[in-house]
Short mmCIF file of C-alpha atoms in Angstrom, two decimals:
data_model
loop_
_atom_site.label_atom_id
_atom_site.label_comp_id
_atom_site.label_asym_id
_atom_site.label_seq_id
_atom_site.Cartn_x
_atom_site.Cartn_y
_atom_site.Cartn_z
CA MET T 1 -60.35 -18.70 -140.80
CA ALA T 2 -63.44 -19.27 -138.72
CA GLN T 3 -61.47 -21.00 -138.90
CA ILE T 4 -49.25 -24.07 -137.90
CA PHE T 5 -46.02 -25.55 -139.96
CA GLN T 6 -45.27 -25.72 -143.64
CA LYS T 7 -41.61 -25.60 -144.43
CA PRO T 8 -40.86 -22.92 -146.99
CA PRO T 9 -39.87 -24.18 -150.44
CA LYS T 10 -36.20 -25.03 -150.77
CA ASP T 11 -34.23 -22.18 -152.25
CA ARG T 12 -32.73 -22.65 -155.67
CA LYS T 13 -28.94 -22.68 -155.87
CA THR T 14 -28.80 -20.28 -158.81
CA HIS T 15 -31.09 -18.27 -161.00
CA ALA T 16 -30.24 -16.26 -164.07
CA ALA T 17 -32.02 -13.18 -162.77
CA ASP T 18 -29.95 -13.22 -159.58
CA LYS T 19 -26.74 -12.97 -161.57
CA VAL T 20 -27.75 -9.67 -163.15
CA SER T 21 -29.55 -8.19 -160.16
CA GLN T 22 -28.00 -4.91 -159.06
CA VAL T 23 -29.67 -5.10 -155.65
CA PRO T 24 -27.14 -5.80 -152.87
CA GLN T 25 -27.53 -9.28 -151.40
CA LYS T 26 -29.13 -9.35 -147.96
CA ASN T 27 -29.44 -12.06 -145.37
CA GLU T 28 -31.96 -14.40 -146.97
CA SER T 29 -34.34 -14.56 -144.00
CA VAL T 30 -34.55 -10.77 -143.95
CA ARG T 31 -35.19 -10.59 -147.69
CA LYS T 32 -37.86 -13.28 -147.53
CA HIS T 33 -39.55 -11.49 -144.66
CA GLU T 34 -39.61 -8.31 -146.75
CA LEU T 35 -41.09 -10.15 -149.72
CA ARG T 36 -43.75 -11.83 -147.60
CA ALA T 37 -44.74 -8.56 -145.93
CA ALA T 38 -44.87 -6.74 -149.27
CA ALA T 39 -46.92 -9.52 -150.85
CA ALA T 40 -49.39 -9.49 -147.96
CA LYS T 41 -49.94 -5.75 -148.31
CA LEU T 42 -50.38 -6.03 -152.07
CA PHE T 43 -52.74 -9.02 -151.86
CA LEU T 44 -54.80 -7.08 -149.34
CA LYS T 45 -54.85 -3.94 -151.45
CA VAL T 46 -55.57 -5.29 -154.95
CA GLY T 47 -56.39 -8.96 -154.39
CA TYR T 48 -54.33 -12.04 -155.18
CA ASP T 49 -55.54 -12.28 -158.78
CA ARG T 50 -54.50 -8.74 -159.68
CA ALA T 51 -51.20 -8.76 -157.78
CA THR T 52 -48.17 -9.62 -159.90
CA VAL T 53 -44.77 -11.00 -159.01
CA ARG T 54 -43.26 -7.96 -160.72
CA ASP T 55 -45.18 -5.60 -158.43
CA ILE T 56 -44.15 -7.54 -155.31
CA ALA T 57 -40.50 -7.48 -156.35
CA LYS T 58 -40.68 -3.76 -157.13
CA MET T 59 -41.96 -3.03 -153.62
CA VAL T 60 -38.72 -4.37 -152.11
CA GLY T 61 -36.34 -3.15 -154.81
CA LEU T 62 -35.81 -6.45 -156.62
CA GLN T 63 -35.99 -7.47 -160.24
CA SER T 64 -39.02 -9.72 -160.78
CA GLY T 65 -36.93 -12.79 -161.60
CA SER T 66 -35.06 -12.59 -158.31
CA ILE T 67 -38.22 -13.49 -156.40
CA PHE T 68 -37.95 -17.03 -157.71
CA TYR T 69 -34.79 -17.54 -155.68
CA HIS T 70 -37.12 -17.56 -152.66
CA TYR T 71 -40.39 -18.86 -154.10
CA LYS T 72 -41.07 -21.23 -156.97
CA THR T 73 -44.53 -19.85 -157.80
CA LYS T 74 -46.84 -16.98 -156.94
CA GLU T 75 -49.03 -19.44 -155.03
CA ASP T 76 -46.03 -20.39 -152.89
CA ILE T 77 -45.89 -16.75 -151.84
CA LEU T 78 -49.57 -16.85 -150.89
CA VAL T 79 -49.06 -20.05 -148.86
CA ASP T 80 -46.14 -18.44 -147.02
CA VAL T 81 -48.19 -15.30 -146.32
CA MET T 82 -51.09 -17.35 -144.98
CA SER T 83 -48.81 -19.60 -142.92
CA GLU T 84 -47.34 -16.50 -141.30
CA GLY T 85 -50.86 -15.20 -140.71
CA MET T 86 -51.77 -18.44 -138.95
CA ARG T 87 -48.68 -18.13 -136.77
CA HIS T 88 -49.90 -14.70 -135.70
CA PHE T 89 -53.30 -16.20 -134.88
CA ALA T 90 -51.58 -18.93 -132.83
CA GLU T 91 -49.46 -16.40 -130.92
CA ALA T 92 -52.60 -14.35 -130.26
CA ALA T 93 -54.22 -17.40 -128.67
CA ASN T 94 -51.17 -18.63 -126.75
CA GLN T 95 -50.50 -15.45 -124.78
CA PRO T 96 -53.85 -15.22 -122.97
CA LEU T 97 -53.85 -18.96 -122.30
CA ARG T 98 -50.52 -18.60 -120.50
CA ASP T 99 -51.73 -15.71 -118.35
CA ALA T 100 -55.34 -16.71 -117.54
CA THR T 101 -56.47 -19.16 -114.86
CA THR T 102 -60.26 -19.51 -115.21
CA PRO T 103 -62.25 -20.55 -118.30
CA LEU T 104 -63.86 -17.09 -118.45
CA GLU T 105 -60.49 -15.34 -118.29
CA LYS T 106 -59.17 -17.64 -121.01
CA LEU T 107 -62.18 -17.03 -123.25
CA ARG T 108 -61.99 -13.27 -122.79
CA GLY T 109 -58.25 -13.44 -123.46
CA LEU T 110 -58.85 -15.32 -126.72
CA PHE T 111 -61.28 -12.65 -127.87
CA ILE T 112 -58.93 -9.79 -126.97
CA GLY T 113 -55.83 -11.47 -128.39
CA HIS T 114 -57.49 -12.38 -131.68
CA LEU T 115 -58.92 -8.88 -132.09
CA LYS T 116 -55.61 -7.17 -131.30
CA ALA T 117 -53.73 -9.33 -133.78
CA LEU T 118 -56.40 -8.97 -136.45
CA HIS T 119 -56.46 -5.17 -136.20
CA ASN T 120 -52.69 -4.73 -136.00
CA PRO T 121 -51.76 -2.76 -139.16
CA ASP T 122 -48.42 -4.59 -139.28
CA ASN T 123 -50.15 -7.98 -139.55
CA SER T 124 -51.53 -7.85 -143.09
CA GLU T 125 -50.91 -11.61 -143.35
CA MET T 126 -53.85 -12.31 -141.03
CA ALA T 127 -56.28 -10.33 -143.14
CA VAL T 128 -55.04 -12.17 -146.24
CA VAL T 129 -55.94 -15.49 -144.59
CA LEU T 130 -59.53 -14.28 -144.43
CA SER T 131 -59.75 -12.54 -147.80
CA GLU T 132 -57.86 -14.92 -150.11
CA TRP T 133 -58.64 -18.36 -148.71
CA ARG T 134 -60.48 -19.47 -151.85
CA GLN T 135 -57.43 -18.74 -154.00
CA LEU T 136 -55.54 -21.72 -152.61
CA SER T 137 -55.36 -24.93 -154.59
CA PRO T 138 -56.54 -28.07 -152.73
CA ARG T 139 -52.94 -29.11 -152.02
CA SER T 140 -51.94 -25.70 -150.69
CA ARG T 141 -55.13 -25.45 -148.68
CA ARG T 142 -54.30 -28.71 -146.90
CA LEU T 143 -50.96 -27.24 -145.81
CA VAL T 144 -52.56 -24.14 -144.30
CA VAL T 145 -55.43 -26.13 -142.77
CA LYS T 146 -52.90 -28.00 -140.62
CA LEU T 147 -51.89 -24.69 -139.12
CA ARG T 148 -55.48 -23.52 -138.75
CA ASP T 149 -56.39 -26.71 -136.91
CA GLU T 150 -53.82 -25.93 -134.21
CA VAL T 151 -55.47 -22.58 -133.54
CA ASP T 152 -58.93 -24.13 -133.59
CA GLU T 153 -57.88 -26.72 -131.01
CA MET T 154 -56.81 -23.96 -128.62
CA TRP T 155 -60.31 -22.53 -128.87
CA ASN T 156 -61.87 -25.98 -128.55
CA GLU T 157 -60.01 -26.66 -125.31
CA VAL T 158 -61.15 -23.40 -123.74
CA LEU T 159 -64.74 -23.92 -124.91
CA ARG T 160 -64.80 -27.40 -123.36
CA GLU T 161 -63.71 -25.87 -120.05
CA ALA T 162 -66.27 -23.07 -120.39
CA SER T 163 -69.00 -25.58 -121.17
CA ALA T 164 -68.11 -27.65 -118.11
CA GLU T 165 -68.63 -24.54 -115.97
CA GLY T 166 -71.91 -23.68 -117.65
CA LEU T 167 -70.62 -20.52 -119.31
CA VAL T 168 -71.61 -21.71 -122.78
CA GLN T 169 -73.84 -24.44 -124.13
CA GLY T 170 -74.75 -26.18 -127.35
CA ASP T 171 -72.62 -27.52 -130.20
CA LEU T 172 -69.11 -26.33 -129.39
CA ARG T 173 -67.91 -26.55 -132.99
CA ILE T 174 -70.73 -24.29 -134.16
CA LEU T 175 -70.06 -22.02 -131.21
CA ARG T 176 -66.37 -21.70 -132.12
CA LEU T 177 -67.17 -20.97 -135.75
CA SER T 178 -69.73 -18.37 -134.68
CA MET T 179 -67.33 -16.67 -132.28
CA LEU T 180 -64.47 -16.52 -134.78
CA GLY T 181 -66.87 -15.42 -137.51
CA ALA T 182 -68.08 -12.51 -135.40
CA ILE T 183 -64.53 -11.51 -134.46
CA ASN T 184 -63.21 -11.78 -138.01
CA TRP T 185 -66.12 -9.81 -139.44
CA SER T 186 -65.08 -6.86 -137.26
CA LEU T 187 -62.32 -6.35 -139.82
CA GLN T 188 -65.04 -4.95 -142.09
CA TRP T 189 -66.44 -2.36 -139.72
CA TYR T 190 -64.39 -1.77 -136.58
CA ASP T 191 -62.39 1.45 -136.40
CA LYS T 192 -59.81 1.72 -133.62
CA ARG T 193 -60.19 5.49 -133.79
CA GLY T 194 -63.81 5.17 -132.66
CA LYS T 195 -65.25 5.04 -129.16
CA LEU T 196 -64.75 1.32 -128.53
CA THR T 197 -61.38 0.02 -127.45
CA ILE T 198 -60.34 -3.50 -128.45
CA GLU T 199 -61.00 -4.67 -124.89
CA GLU T 200 -64.48 -3.11 -124.88
CA LEU T 201 -65.26 -4.63 -128.25
CA ALA T 202 -64.15 -8.03 -126.96
CA SER T 203 -66.48 -7.70 -123.97
CA ARG T 204 -69.43 -6.71 -126.17
CA LEU T 205 -68.85 -9.65 -128.48
CA LEU T 206 -68.37 -12.04 -125.59
CA GLU T 207 -71.74 -10.99 -124.14
CA SER T 208 -73.35 -12.30 -127.33
CA PHE T 209 -72.26 -15.81 -126.39
CA VAL T 210 -71.97 -15.85 -122.60
CA PRO T 211 -74.83 -14.67 -120.32
CA PRO T 212 -73.90 -11.18 -119.03
CA ASP T 213 -74.60 -12.17 -115.44
CA ARG T 214 -71.96 -14.90 -115.70
CA ILE T 215 -69.44 -12.42 -117.13
CA ARG T 216 -69.97 -9.92 -114.31
CA LYS T 217 -69.59 -12.46 -111.51
#
């Protein structure tokens, strides 16, 4: 995503594997959350291609066939994982926009919020959005793009305000893509155990796009 909502596939009424499953039935929303979280971790660890439905089911104590009570295909699982990831991105953008008052505060808040969400170890779904985007079929990609566009528009609105105040200049679409690209790439090198805090990293990245003298005013 330098780059929120698809309805999950309708659950099947019955499935042969469910009849023989020895796993106690749980509230469906809880079970689906467990499956989605497990799938995200597995996709991130071994990649979508190498991950199997059997492995995902095993991670949550299900027989492999029982997964199809919740998802029709393996790609449906990926779409659900990515949709959840986009929701996290949206929440990360919404919070600072509610709290900030000036364009600079909003822009800094977007940087901090996106970085915090991206580097949250419990949010594997967000990293999957970045690593497995090309695995989506055109139809599935269109579903996730709708969610992505909502996040992008939040950034666009703040960048228009920042541009009006002279904080940034140039093609705002290219600027948004560049900002999100720089933030997302930090997933490859940033270590929270290092010297830089998330807030400090956000400030350093922001200085690459906004003149430092404007930031310090």
